[in-house]
Amino acid sequence: MTIVTRFAPSPTGHLHLGIAHAALYAWMRARKASGRFLLRIEDIDTQRCRPEYTAAIIEDLAWLGLDWDGDIRIQTQHLPDYDRTIATLASRNLAYRCYCSRADIAAAPTAPHGPEGAIYPGTCRHTQQHRPGQKYAWRLDVAAALAETGPLERDPRPFGDIVIGRRETPASYHLCVTHDDAAQGVTLVTRGADLEPATALHILLQRLMGWPTPAYEHHPLLTDTTGQRLSKRDRAVSIRALRDSGATAAEVRAMAGFPTPA
Ligand code: GLU
């Protein structure tokens, strides 16, 4: 079977060494196996993502020497697909409207913390309320979902009822990433270890929607010499800055953990 990997950056800033590492990892995995490597721009969060970063990321990847197969998928061009998925889950009573604000959730006395912050206490789960004119998010009813799927190889419950459609934007990372990996026929998801917990949610969504589960590889995050994780805020490690300072693509690939074989 041909391996299909993907790199799926969110255009919230310039490409930096840590993200270039993830890109090179996925690209190498595909190319070494004569597989396909796809590029997807995860720009659903319209408050944080900017088109100029999308353009810059694409340019920096090409400068680094990466090539990708087929067209680049841009998530904001596929909003009706995500709407349909949410509607399907809602029609099966696996998703519900939530009118709570972040402040409401933080103020709830029973709000323990999960991998993504305060766990939603379930206030809107059984109210069946629809308040015309008021903004809402869609949440996945994880208990109802697990009642359908049965126990899974990874437990999604520590996240609580995650948001699958946001108040500000029509969809959410978890929903779109899972939808698109299936839609694009991705067979091997490679990504940083920071995203490993979320895999439990993605597998749950796959089982509910009847989508295949790809193989997952979570690689360690690139760190600097002191062991600190390289972050977007450190402008010194942006690919642009390195390029402007005269570094070659081969040098930058080596800094991102992938020295070019001689
Ligand atoms: N868009 C996500 C990010 O930039 C990564 C998605 C994934 O690899 O699953 O953090």
PDB file of N, CA and C in Angstrom, residues 147 199 204 260:
ATOM      1  N   ALA A 147     -20.722   5.192  23.903  1.00  0.00           N
ATOM      2  CA  ALA A 147     -21.763   4.170  24.016  1.00  0.00           C
ATOM      3  C   ALA A 147     -22.000   3.538  22.639  1.00  0.00           C
ATOM      4  N   THR A 199      -4.930  12.417  19.671  1.00  0.00           N
ATOM      5  CA  THR A 199      -5.183  11.277  18.782  1.00  0.00           C
ATOM      6  C   THR A 199      -6.380  10.457  19.267  1.00  0.00           C
ATOM      7  N   LEU A 204     -11.822   8.540  17.941  1.00  0.00           N
ATOM      8  CA  LEU A 204     -13.253   8.495  18.278  1.00  0.00           C
ATOM      9  C   LEU A 204     -14.092   9.042  17.111  1.00  0.00           C
ATOM     10  N   THR A 260      21.343  16.789   5.123  1.00  0.00           N
ATOM     11  CA  THR A 260      21.273  16.183   3.781  1.00  0.00           C
ATOM     12  C   THR A 260      22.364  15.127   3.649  1.00  0.00           C
TER      13      THR A 260
END
